Amino acid sequence: THTHTHTHTHTRKQVTPVRMSLSDDVDYYALLNVSRSSSAVEIRRSYRNLLTKEHPDKGGDPEKFAQIQRAYDVLSSDERRATYDQGGAAASRTVDEEFVDAFGGGSFSQKLREQEGRREHLADQIQVRQSADANSHTAGFEAWMRARGDAANVVYTSETMAEQFGVVKSSYEAVPLPPIRAYQVRCNSLAMGGVAAAKDALEIVSEAIPSELEWGEVLVNIRAAPVNPLDLYTVATGSAMAGGKDDAPEQPPFIAGHDALAVVVKIGPGVKNLAENDWVFPFKPKMGTWRSLAVWREKDVLKMPSDLMPAEYASMMREMCVAYRLLEDYGSLRPGDAVILNAANSTVGQVVIQLCTLLKLRTIALIRENESKPEEFEKTANWLKSLGATEVLPDAGSIKLELDKKRFFAKPKLGLDAVGGQSAVRLADALHEGCPLVIYGCMSNRAPTWPWGAWVSNELSVFGFNLRRWMNQNKKKVPSMLEALAKLVNADKLVINYTEYELSTEFDEAIDHALEDGRGTKIMLKVNDIGVTY
């Protein structure tokens, strides 16, 4: 049976937090309808159910809703739950307070960054390096290991051996799959007319899934897949701008889409860390997410807690993580500092603006101006200001002069570029001397160039950021980042506009909407119909 979902724009309405005085008679377990022996999964599921019933948008009481949020903030953390069970008061921080306290290693709570305490002067380094300890056998061995580089110091395990040389098929029993023709969006040829011609290269088809799962494979059901600029860029060029071997041009035909939230339906032999009903997110680019069912390798997906946040937001996790990392890792920002960014109406831009508001940072948002529709600029500007943007300017001319006219004299301490070309040059020109510009995208497909004076006189520092590389190098930090973002989403502190379309029946309409200029909403492909049996 084919199901059809009407298109609608989903906007999570912001709820004004109600601050209350905590008293000893507030029972957080009772508020969430769970017992003291309930597991973390049971608490999370009960909380998700209460969100639906008690949300003020559904007619619920704002004060009770705020109490439920506070209860979940405490009981969802093992440490704060233990403190609460012991009667302590340290578990009473709000989502906002907890986020600010944890962000940037505590720098927004007037704490010094750890690296500042460890910084050595060059003279001290020379003295230490010439000491007897620095010339010991152990120190020499460590220096030799560093000189060999990462590639020469790989430790081989059974997993790496299986990955490099494969597993003999006769040594395991493949898991059979039902005969299903799943829906998928196939790119039949590269869009020679560029991104604007992407629709002509795409086709919604139904194809049979593999008959069985081989070693290390899982069958997943895509629940939500966003349509991102990078997806359309890949349709036009075959490239994912990922760098290295992951960016070898894709040759048609291939399945479009890079990001999605998927649920594990069946696991194959050799799968150790995934189970049925687990939520997963593609870890690699070019995994073809615009489809209803897919067979992926376990090592190519990132597991996240089920029901961590709404599935639509989980599918946009990559963009939320990019915004989080850009602010935490660059600029040594402090409350009152300014951040300047282009493509401010993109998903990353929306999240950056809202995080900056929570962190008491000012934002200068640049957006492209449509000369034929000047009213659209004012509409978008008002929307971005409602998210917390301090200034919204057209991405044209001299931003530095525009800021001077507005008496915005404290120059931005961090620039975030997703466009490239002259837009990136404008950002750099407006920055405070010696402050970084971080490039995380290139929508214009043009590399920025600067005269030597910008590098020397202004001490320009330019960095590139790749989230997948960061996550691969910082796997232990990923869960805490996901948890921090989920709490903000569930508390309506992060709001992203999106419009849903059913993959199997509304794809053409979805791609038309995605190609519109100034749409101000993320296009989301939802899967309600997985396909047909044969």
Short mmCIF file of C-alpha atoms in Angstrom, two decimals:
data_model
loop_
_atom_site.label_atom_id
_atom_site.label_comp_id
_atom_site.label_asym_id
_atom_site.label_seq_id
_atom_site.Cartn_x
_atom_site.Cartn_y
_atom_site.Cartn_z
CA THR A 1 0.00 0.00 0.00
CA HIS A 2 1.38 3.38 -0.97
CA THR A 3 0.96 6.18 1.53
CA HIS A 4 0.96 9.88 0.71
CA THR A 5 1.98 12.65 3.09
CA HIS A 6 0.96 16.23 2.36
CA THR A 7 3.74 18.79 2.25
CA HIS A 8 3.89 21.09 5.20
CA THR A 9 6.34 23.45 6.83
CA HIS A 10 7.30 22.36 10.31
CA THR A 11 8.53 25.11 12.61
CA ARG A 12 9.27 24.27 16.20
CA LYS A 13 7.85 27.22 18.12
CA GLN A 14 10.17 28.63 20.75
CA VAL A 15 8.96 28.23 24.30
CA THR A 16 9.92 30.83 26.86
CA PRO A 17 11.59 28.95 29.71
CA VAL A 18 9.84 29.30 33.04
CA ARG A 19 12.34 29.57 35.86
CA MET A 20 11.13 28.13 39.12
CA SER A 21 12.51 27.66 42.59
CA LEU A 22 13.42 24.06 43.23
CA SER A 23 12.11 22.49 46.38
CA ASP A 24 12.89 19.18 48.03
CA ASP A 25 9.36 17.87 47.39
CA VAL A 26 9.74 17.92 43.58
CA ASP A 27 9.98 14.29 42.49
CA TYR A 28 11.68 14.18 39.10
CA TYR A 29 10.87 10.48 38.69
CA ALA A 30 7.17 11.10 39.25
CA LEU A 31 7.22 14.02 36.79
CA LEU A 32 8.52 11.67 34.08
CA ASN A 33 6.18 8.80 35.08
CA VAL A 34 9.09 6.45 35.82
CA SER A 35 10.47 4.72 38.89
CA ARG A 36 13.86 5.13 40.55
CA SER A 37 14.92 1.79 39.09
CA SER A 38 14.03 2.76 35.50
CA SER A 39 16.76 2.47 32.88
CA ALA A 40 18.08 5.39 30.81
CA VAL A 41 16.16 4.11 27.77
CA GLU A 42 12.89 3.94 29.75
CA ILE A 43 13.41 7.49 31.03
CA ARG A 44 14.16 8.81 27.54
CA ARG A 45 11.08 7.12 26.02
CA SER A 46 8.81 8.39 28.76
CA TYR A 47 10.21 11.89 28.28
CA ARG A 48 9.57 11.73 24.52
CA ASN A 49 5.96 10.67 25.17
CA LEU A 50 5.46 13.54 27.62
CA LEU A 51 6.90 16.03 25.11
CA THR A 52 4.09 15.15 22.74
CA LYS A 53 1.37 15.38 25.39
CA GLU A 54 2.54 18.30 27.54
CA HIS A 55 4.12 20.65 24.99
CA PRO A 56 2.56 24.17 25.18
CA ASP A 57 2.01 24.01 21.40
CA LYS A 58 -0.36 21.10 22.14
CA GLY A 59 -2.18 23.02 24.87
CA GLY A 60 0.03 21.92 27.76
CA ASP A 61 0.94 24.04 30.77
CA PRO A 62 4.26 25.93 30.18
CA GLU A 63 5.31 25.65 33.83
CA LYS A 64 4.74 21.90 33.96
CA PHE A 65 6.53 21.52 30.62
CA ALA A 66 9.53 23.40 32.01
CA GLN A 67 9.52 21.13 35.08
CA ILE A 68 9.51 18.05 32.84
CA GLN A 69 12.47 19.45 30.88
CA ARG A 70 14.36 20.14 34.12
CA ALA A 71 13.64 16.63 35.38
CA TYR A 72 14.94 15.06 32.17
CA ASP A 73 18.05 17.25 32.19
CA VAL A 74 18.93 15.75 35.56
CA LEU A 75 17.84 12.14 35.15
CA SER A 76 19.33 11.73 31.66
CA SER A 77 22.84 12.23 33.06
CA ASP A 78 24.26 9.41 35.19
CA GLU A 79 26.33 11.88 37.20
CA ARG A 80 23.54 14.37 37.89
CA ARG A 81 21.05 11.56 38.51
CA ALA A 82 23.33 10.14 41.19
CA THR A 83 23.70 13.60 42.73
CA TYR A 84 19.94 14.09 42.70
CA ASP A 85 19.36 10.66 44.28
CA GLN A 86 21.67 11.74 47.08
CA GLY A 87 19.71 14.97 47.60
CA GLY A 88 22.34 17.33 46.24
CA ALA A 89 21.53 20.68 44.62
CA ALA A 90 24.18 20.53 41.88
CA ALA A 91 21.74 18.85 39.52
CA SER A 92 19.45 21.87 39.24
CA ARG A 93 21.10 23.70 36.33
CA THR A 94 18.96 24.58 33.31
CA VAL A 95 19.76 23.43 29.77
CA ASP A 96 21.08 26.93 28.98
CA GLU A 97 23.32 27.01 32.06
CA GLU A 98 24.68 23.54 31.46
CA PHE A 99 25.44 24.29 27.81
CA VAL A 100 27.27 27.52 28.63
CA ASP A 101 29.20 25.88 31.48
CA ALA A 102 30.39 23.01 29.27
CA PHE A 103 31.03 24.92 26.04
CA GLY A 104 34.62 25.68 25.12
CA GLY A 105 36.01 23.88 28.14
CA GLY A 106 34.19 26.31 30.44
CA SER A 107 35.57 29.52 28.92
CA PHE A 108 32.08 31.04 28.92
CA SER A 109 31.82 30.57 32.69
CA GLN A 110 34.96 32.62 33.25
CA LYS A 111 37.22 29.53 33.43
CA LEU A 112 40.62 29.45 31.77
CA ARG A 113 41.14 27.08 28.90
CA GLU A 114 43.32 24.09 29.77
CA GLN A 115 45.85 24.81 27.06
CA GLU A 116 46.54 28.27 28.47
CA GLY A 117 47.87 26.64 31.62
CA ARG A 118 50.10 24.32 29.65
CA ARG A 119 51.57 26.85 27.22
CA GLU A 120 55.37 27.06 27.25
CA HIS A 121 57.55 29.97 26.16
CA LEU A 122 60.04 29.17 23.40
CA ALA A 123 62.97 29.78 25.74
CA ASP A 124 61.52 27.29 28.22
CA GLN A 125 61.02 24.73 25.46
CA ILE A 126 64.65 25.04 24.37
CA GLN A 127 65.87 24.56 27.94
CA VAL A 128 63.64 21.52 28.46
CA ARG A 129 64.62 19.94 25.13
CA GLN A 130 68.31 20.23 26.03
CA SER A 131 67.90 18.66 29.48
CA ALA A 132 69.02 15.13 30.33
CA ASP A 133 65.41 13.89 30.55
CA ALA A 134 64.74 15.04 26.99
CA ASN A 135 67.71 12.98 25.77
CA SER A 136 66.72 9.79 27.58
CA HIS A 137 66.01 6.53 25.75
CA THR A 138 62.25 6.93 26.36
CA ALA A 139 62.17 10.48 25.00
CA GLY A 140 64.20 9.43 21.98
CA PHE A 141 61.86 6.51 21.26
CA GLU A 142 58.80 8.79 21.50
CA ALA A 143 60.41 11.27 19.08
CA TRP A 144 61.23 8.41 16.68
CA MET A 145 57.60 7.21 16.80
CA ARG A 146 56.32 10.72 16.01
CA ALA A 147 58.78 11.00 13.12
CA ARG A 148 57.37 7.82 11.57
CA GLY A 149 53.91 9.38 11.22
CA ASP A 150 50.48 7.85 11.78
CA ALA A 151 50.50 5.61 8.73
CA ALA A 152 53.64 3.74 9.88
CA ASN A 153 52.31 3.19 13.41
CA VAL A 154 49.09 1.31 12.62
CA VAL A 155 48.20 -1.49 15.05
CA TYR A 156 46.68 -4.43 13.19
CA THR A 157 43.68 -6.14 14.78
CA SER A 158 41.30 -8.79 13.50
CA GLU A 159 39.00 -5.98 12.32
CA THR A 160 41.70 -4.20 10.32
CA MET A 161 42.86 -7.49 8.81
CA ALA A 162 39.28 -8.33 7.80
CA GLU A 163 38.87 -4.86 6.30
CA GLN A 164 42.10 -5.03 4.33
CA PHE A 165 42.00 -8.63 3.13
CA GLY A 166 38.29 -9.54 3.47
CA VAL A 167 36.60 -12.54 5.11
CA VAL A 168 36.33 -15.88 3.36
CA LYS A 169 32.66 -16.30 2.45
CA SER A 170 32.63 -19.99 3.37
CA SER A 171 33.58 -19.09 6.96
CA TYR A 172 30.23 -17.46 7.78
CA GLU A 173 26.55 -17.81 6.93
CA ALA A 174 24.96 -14.87 5.11
CA VAL A 175 21.62 -13.54 6.40
CA PRO A 176 18.79 -13.77 3.82
CA LEU A 177 16.64 -10.69 3.11
CA PRO A 178 13.02 -10.55 1.89
CA PRO A 179 12.38 -9.75 -1.80
CA ILE A 180 11.63 -6.03 -1.73
CA ARG A 181 11.89 -3.38 -4.41
CA ALA A 182 12.88 -0.24 -2.53
CA TYR A 183 12.51 3.37 -3.69
CA GLN A 184 15.67 5.28 -4.54
CA VAL A 185 16.66 8.51 -6.28
CA ARG A 186 19.12 7.62 -9.01
CA CYS A 187 21.46 10.10 -10.69
CA ASN A 188 21.63 8.92 -14.29
CA SER A 189 24.10 11.54 -15.52
CA LEU A 190 26.00 14.51 -14.15
CA ALA A 191 24.01 17.74 -14.41
CA MET A 192 25.99 19.51 -17.13
CA GLY A 193 24.01 22.69 -16.52
CA GLY A 194 25.23 22.84 -12.93
CA VAL A 195 23.21 22.66 -9.72
CA ALA A 196 20.25 24.44 -11.34
CA ALA A 197 19.87 21.50 -13.76
CA ALA A 198 20.10 18.82 -11.05
CA LYS A 199 16.46 17.77 -11.43
CA ASP A 200 16.99 16.69 -15.05
CA ALA A 201 19.69 14.23 -13.94
CA LEU A 202 17.60 12.58 -11.19
CA GLU A 203 14.95 9.88 -11.36
CA ILE A 204 12.89 8.11 -8.68
CA VAL A 205 12.99 4.34 -9.33
CA SER A 206 12.36 1.10 -7.46
CA GLU A 207 15.16 -1.46 -7.34
CA ALA A 208 15.48 -4.82 -5.62
CA ILE A 209 17.56 -4.80 -2.45
CA PRO A 210 20.37 -7.41 -2.13
CA SER A 211 19.17 -10.94 -1.44
CA GLU A 212 21.35 -11.34 1.67
CA LEU A 213 23.61 -9.55 4.12
CA GLU A 214 27.32 -10.32 3.90
CA TRP A 215 29.98 -9.96 6.61
CA GLY A 216 29.70 -6.71 8.56
CA GLU A 217 26.59 -5.45 6.73
CA VAL A 218 23.26 -4.15 8.05
CA LEU A 219 19.92 -3.43 6.40
CA VAL A 220 18.62 0.01 7.33
CA ASN A 221 15.37 1.88 6.78
CA ILE A 222 15.95 5.56 5.98
CA ARG A 223 13.49 7.61 8.04
CA ALA A 224 14.46 11.16 7.07
CA ALA A 225 17.00 12.53 4.56
CA PRO A 226 17.61 16.27 4.08
CA VAL A 227 18.31 17.85 0.70
CA ASN A 228 21.56 19.79 1.17
CA PRO A 229 23.58 22.03 -1.18
CA LEU A 230 26.33 19.40 -1.14
CA ASP A 231 23.88 16.77 -2.42
CA LEU A 232 23.04 18.92 -5.44
CA TYR A 233 26.71 19.79 -5.98
CA THR A 234 27.52 16.06 -6.15
CA VAL A 235 24.74 15.52 -8.70
CA ALA A 236 26.30 18.28 -10.82
CA THR A 237 29.98 17.29 -10.45
CA GLY A 238 30.22 13.82 -8.91
CA SER A 239 32.37 15.28 -6.12
CA ALA A 240 31.54 15.47 -2.42
CA MET A 241 34.31 17.97 -1.58
CA ALA A 242 35.45 15.45 1.03
CA GLY A 243 39.13 15.42 0.10
CA GLY A 244 41.40 12.38 -0.29
CA LYS A 245 40.16 9.03 -1.57
CA ASP A 246 36.58 9.79 -0.47
CA ASP A 247 36.37 12.54 -3.10
CA ALA A 248 37.11 10.52 -6.21
CA PRO A 249 34.42 11.69 -8.66
CA GLU A 250 31.31 9.52 -8.56
CA GLN A 251 30.40 8.06 -11.95
CA PRO A 252 26.69 7.72 -12.83
CA PRO A 253 24.49 5.96 -12.21
CA PHE A 254 24.60 6.42 -8.43
CA ILE A 255 22.11 7.02 -5.62
CA ALA A 256 22.02 10.63 -4.47
CA GLY A 257 22.20 11.98 -0.91
CA HIS A 258 24.83 12.16 1.83
CA ASP A 259 22.97 12.59 5.14
CA ALA A 260 20.05 10.79 6.78
CA LEU A 261 18.67 9.26 9.94
CA ALA A 262 18.22 5.51 9.48
CA VAL A 263 17.00 2.65 11.68
CA VAL A 264 18.64 -0.78 11.65
CA VAL A 265 16.18 -3.40 10.40
CA LYS A 266 18.42 -6.47 10.22
CA ILE A 267 22.05 -7.25 11.08
CA GLY A 268 24.42 -9.47 9.15
CA PRO A 269 27.22 -11.80 10.26
CA GLY A 270 30.18 -10.19 12.03
CA VAL A 271 28.21 -7.15 13.23
CA LYS A 272 29.22 -6.48 16.85
CA ASN A 273 28.05 -3.05 17.94
CA LEU A 274 24.65 -2.65 16.27
CA ALA A 275 21.27 -4.24 16.93
CA GLU A 276 17.84 -4.05 15.35
CA ASN A 277 16.04 -0.71 15.96
CA ASP A 278 19.31 1.17 16.58
CA TRP A 279 19.51 4.67 15.12
CA VAL A 280 22.44 5.30 12.77
CA PHE A 281 23.84 8.22 10.77
CA PRO A 282 26.11 7.89 7.68
CA PHE A 283 29.73 8.40 8.70
CA LYS A 284 31.10 8.56 5.15
CA PRO A 285 30.00 10.71 2.17
CA LYS A 286 28.39 9.28 -0.96
CA MET A 287 26.43 6.54 0.83
CA GLY A 288 23.28 7.26 -1.17
CA THR A 289 20.71 8.30 1.42
CA TRP A 290 17.81 9.32 -0.84
CA ARG A 291 16.16 5.89 -0.70
CA SER A 292 13.87 3.85 1.51
CA LEU A 293 16.12 0.85 2.26
CA ALA A 294 19.88 0.44 2.09
CA VAL A 295 22.54 -2.13 2.89
CA TRP A 296 25.48 -0.43 4.58
CA ARG A 297 28.60 -1.62 6.34
CA GLU A 298 28.64 -1.33 10.12
CA LYS A 299 31.92 0.57 10.09
CA ASP A 300 30.47 3.23 7.77
CA VAL A 301 27.73 4.40 10.14
CA LEU A 302 27.66 6.28 13.42
CA LYS A 303 25.36 4.92 16.11
CA MET A 304 23.34 7.38 18.17
CA PRO A 305 20.91 6.78 21.03
CA SER A 306 17.40 5.98 19.82
CA ASP A 307 14.89 8.78 20.35
CA LEU A 308 17.75 11.16 21.16
CA MET A 309 15.79 13.92 19.37
CA PRO A 310 13.15 14.07 16.62
CA ALA A 311 14.22 12.02 13.59
CA GLU A 312 14.11 15.09 11.32
CA TYR A 313 16.62 16.92 13.50
CA ALA A 314 18.77 13.80 13.86
CA SER A 315 19.04 13.66 10.06
CA MET A 316 20.51 17.20 10.16
CA MET A 317 23.04 16.26 12.84
CA ARG A 318 26.05 16.87 10.59
CA GLU A 319 25.14 20.52 10.07
CA MET A 320 24.40 21.08 13.75
CA CYS A 321 27.74 19.50 14.68
CA VAL A 322 29.57 21.70 12.16
CA ALA A 323 28.11 24.84 13.78
CA TYR A 324 28.99 23.56 17.26
CA ARG A 325 32.59 22.77 16.37
CA LEU A 326 33.19 26.02 14.48
CA LEU A 327 32.34 28.01 17.58
CA GLU A 328 34.07 25.77 20.12
CA ASP A 329 37.32 25.13 18.25
CA TYR A 330 38.17 28.51 16.73
CA GLY A 331 38.59 32.10 17.83
CA SER A 332 39.00 31.76 21.64
CA LEU A 333 35.70 33.57 21.91
CA ARG A 334 34.33 35.28 25.03
CA PRO A 335 30.89 36.75 25.79
CA GLY A 336 30.47 40.05 23.94
CA ASP A 337 32.71 39.06 21.00
CA ALA A 338 31.30 39.16 17.47
CA VAL A 339 31.13 36.41 14.85
CA ILE A 340 30.62 37.17 11.14
CA LEU A 341 29.27 34.54 8.74
CA ASN A 342 27.99 34.27 5.19
CA ALA A 343 25.19 31.97 3.98
CA ALA A 344 23.56 32.87 7.29
CA ASN A 345 20.16 31.54 6.22
CA SER A 346 21.59 28.04 5.66
CA THR A 347 21.04 25.35 8.28
CA VAL A 348 24.58 25.77 9.66
CA GLY A 349 24.07 29.54 9.72
CA GLN A 350 20.77 29.26 11.63
CA VAL A 351 22.38 27.02 14.25
CA VAL A 352 25.45 29.27 14.58
CA ILE A 353 23.23 32.30 15.24
CA GLN A 354 21.19 30.49 17.90
CA LEU A 355 24.27 29.05 19.64
CA CYS A 356 25.86 32.51 19.66
CA THR A 357 22.73 33.92 21.29
CA LEU A 358 22.98 31.31 24.07
CA LEU A 359 26.69 32.12 24.48
CA LYS A 360 26.08 35.90 24.52
CA LEU A 361 28.06 36.38 21.32
CA ARG A 362 27.00 38.94 18.71
CA THR A 363 26.48 37.79 15.12
CA ILE A 364 26.83 39.65 11.82
CA ALA A 365 24.85 37.64 9.28
CA LEU A 366 25.48 38.04 5.55
CA ILE A 367 22.92 36.83 3.01
CA ARG A 368 22.67 37.10 -0.75
CA GLU A 369 20.35 39.86 -1.96
CA ASN A 370 17.94 39.19 -4.83
CA GLU A 371 17.77 42.48 -6.74
CA SER A 372 14.50 41.48 -8.42
CA LYS A 373 12.85 40.74 -5.07
CA PRO A 374 14.14 43.33 -2.54
CA GLU A 375 11.28 42.52 -0.16
CA GLU A 376 12.70 39.00 0.28
CA PHE A 377 15.87 40.40 1.88
CA GLU A 378 13.91 42.27 4.55
CA LYS A 379 11.80 39.20 5.24
CA THR A 380 14.86 36.98 5.66
CA ALA A 381 16.66 39.62 7.73
CA ASN A 382 13.74 39.88 10.17
CA TRP A 383 13.63 36.09 10.47
CA LEU A 384 17.38 35.84 11.23
CA LYS A 385 17.07 38.63 13.79
CA SER A 386 14.27 36.67 15.46
CA LEU A 387 16.83 33.85 15.86
CA GLY A 388 19.23 36.26 17.53
CA ALA A 389 21.32 37.86 14.74
CA THR A 390 22.69 41.26 15.78
CA GLU A 391 23.10 42.64 12.25
CA VAL A 392 21.96 41.27 8.88
CA LEU A 393 23.70 42.71 5.80
CA PRO A 394 23.71 42.00 2.05
CA ASP A 395 26.70 39.89 1.00
CA ALA A 396 28.05 42.59 -1.32
CA GLY A 397 30.38 45.59 -1.34
CA SER A 398 32.54 46.39 1.67
CA ILE A 399 31.20 44.85 4.88
CA LYS A 400 33.88 46.72 6.82
CA LEU A 401 32.51 50.09 5.65
CA GLU A 402 28.92 49.03 6.33
CA LEU A 403 29.82 48.11 9.91
CA ASP A 404 31.58 51.46 10.37
CA LYS A 405 28.42 53.26 9.17
CA LYS A 406 26.41 51.34 11.77
CA ARG A 407 29.03 52.27 14.43
CA PHE A 408 29.77 48.56 14.94
CA PHE A 409 33.34 49.32 15.99
CA ALA A 410 34.31 46.10 17.81
CA LYS A 411 35.50 44.04 14.85
CA PRO A 412 34.47 40.38 14.62
CA LYS A 413 36.84 37.89 16.24
CA LEU A 414 35.80 34.95 14.05
CA GLY A 415 34.73 34.61 10.41
CA LEU A 416 32.83 31.57 9.06
CA ASP A 417 32.81 31.03 5.30
CA ALA A 418 30.55 28.62 3.38
CA VAL A 419 30.54 30.49 0.06
CA GLY A 420 34.13 31.12 -1.03
CA GLY A 421 35.18 33.60 -3.73
CA GLN A 422 34.66 37.30 -3.06
CA SER A 423 32.30 36.58 -0.18
CA ALA A 424 35.17 35.02 1.79
CA VAL A 425 37.39 38.01 0.94
CA ARG A 426 34.72 40.37 2.34
CA LEU A 427 34.59 38.37 5.58
CA ALA A 428 38.36 38.48 6.02
CA ASP A 429 38.47 42.23 5.37
CA ALA A 430 35.95 42.84 8.19
CA LEU A 431 37.80 40.69 10.76
CA HIS A 432 39.85 41.97 13.66
CA GLU A 433 43.58 41.75 12.90
CA GLY A 434 45.04 38.31 13.61
CA CYS A 435 41.66 36.61 14.03
CA PRO A 436 40.77 33.44 12.10
CA LEU A 437 38.60 32.84 9.07
CA VAL A 438 37.32 29.24 8.90
CA ILE A 439 36.25 27.81 5.54
CA TYR A 440 33.79 24.91 5.83
CA GLY A 441 32.10 25.06 2.42
CA CYS A 442 32.31 26.61 -1.05
CA MET A 443 28.83 27.19 -2.49
CA SER A 444 30.21 29.46 -5.21
CA ASN A 445 32.72 26.79 -6.31
CA ARG A 446 35.35 29.58 -6.39
CA ALA A 447 38.42 29.63 -4.19
CA PRO A 448 39.11 32.95 -2.42
CA THR A 449 42.41 34.76 -3.01
CA TRP A 450 44.00 37.55 -0.98
CA PRO A 451 46.80 40.06 -1.68
CA TRP A 452 49.97 39.56 0.34
CA GLY A 453 49.13 42.61 2.46
CA ALA A 454 46.13 40.83 3.95
CA TRP A 455 48.35 37.98 5.11
CA VAL A 456 51.12 40.16 6.52
CA SER A 457 49.60 43.49 7.56
CA ASN A 458 46.36 42.03 8.90
CA GLU A 459 47.95 38.76 10.09
CA LEU A 460 45.22 36.84 8.31
CA SER A 461 44.77 33.24 9.48
CA VAL A 462 42.68 30.90 7.34
CA PHE A 463 41.64 27.40 8.41
CA GLY A 464 39.69 24.65 6.71
CA PHE A 465 37.26 22.46 8.63
CA ASN A 466 36.03 18.96 7.76
CA LEU A 467 33.59 17.44 10.26
CA ARG A 468 34.06 13.82 9.21
CA ARG A 469 37.83 14.11 9.69
CA TRP A 470 37.29 15.74 13.09
CA MET A 471 34.90 12.98 14.19
CA ASN A 472 37.34 10.30 13.06
CA GLN A 473 40.09 11.89 15.17
CA ASN A 474 37.89 12.70 18.19
CA LYS A 475 35.53 9.74 18.52
CA LYS A 476 35.37 10.00 22.32
CA LYS A 477 34.09 13.59 22.13
CA VAL A 478 31.23 12.80 19.73
CA PRO A 479 28.67 11.40 22.26
CA SER A 480 28.88 14.43 24.56
CA MET A 481 28.50 16.79 21.59
CA LEU A 482 25.42 14.91 20.35
CA GLU A 483 23.92 14.94 23.84
CA ALA A 484 24.50 18.69 24.23
CA LEU A 485 22.83 19.44 20.90
CA ALA A 486 19.93 17.06 21.60
CA LYS A 487 19.14 18.78 24.88
CA LEU A 488 18.99 22.16 23.15
CA VAL A 489 16.72 20.79 20.41
CA ASN A 490 14.39 19.06 22.87
CA ALA A 491 14.19 22.23 24.97
CA ASP A 492 13.35 24.31 21.85
CA LYS A 493 16.61 26.25 22.16
CA LEU A 494 17.62 25.18 18.64
CA VAL A 495 14.94 25.59 15.99
CA ILE A 496 15.35 24.69 12.28
CA ASN A 497 12.62 25.24 9.71
CA TYR A 498 12.01 22.25 7.46
CA THR A 499 9.41 21.16 4.91
CA GLU A 500 8.55 17.49 4.53
CA TYR A 501 7.97 15.59 1.28
CA GLU A 502 7.29 11.88 0.87
CA LEU A 503 10.19 10.30 -1.03
CA SER A 504 8.21 7.91 -3.23
CA THR A 505 5.41 10.25 -4.35
CA GLU A 506 6.57 13.86 -3.89
CA PHE A 507 10.22 13.87 -4.90
CA ASP A 508 9.78 16.06 -8.01
CA GLU A 509 8.02 18.72 -5.94
CA ALA A 510 10.69 18.45 -3.25
CA ILE A 511 13.58 19.03 -5.67
CA ASP A 512 11.78 22.01 -7.25
CA HIS A 513 11.42 23.55 -3.80
CA ALA A 514 15.05 22.81 -2.95
CA LEU A 515 16.22 24.73 -6.04
CA GLU A 516 14.25 27.88 -5.15
CA ASP A 517 16.30 30.91 -4.08
CA GLY A 518 15.72 32.32 -0.60
CA ARG A 519 13.37 29.54 0.52
CA GLY A 520 14.48 29.73 4.20
CA THR A 521 13.52 26.12 4.95
CA LYS A 522 15.30 22.77 4.82
CA ILE A 523 13.77 20.29 2.38
CA MET A 524 13.25 16.95 4.12
CA LEU A 525 12.57 13.64 2.35
CA LYS A 526 10.48 11.39 4.60
CA VAL A 527 9.98 7.66 4.06
CA ASN A 528 6.53 6.28 4.88
CA ASP A 529 6.44 3.72 2.07
CA ILE A 530 9.51 1.46 1.88
CA GLY A 531 8.57 -0.26 -1.39
CA VAL A 532 6.81 -3.38 -2.68
CA THR A 533 7.48 -7.10 -2.36
CA TYR A 534 7.87 -9.30 -5.41
#
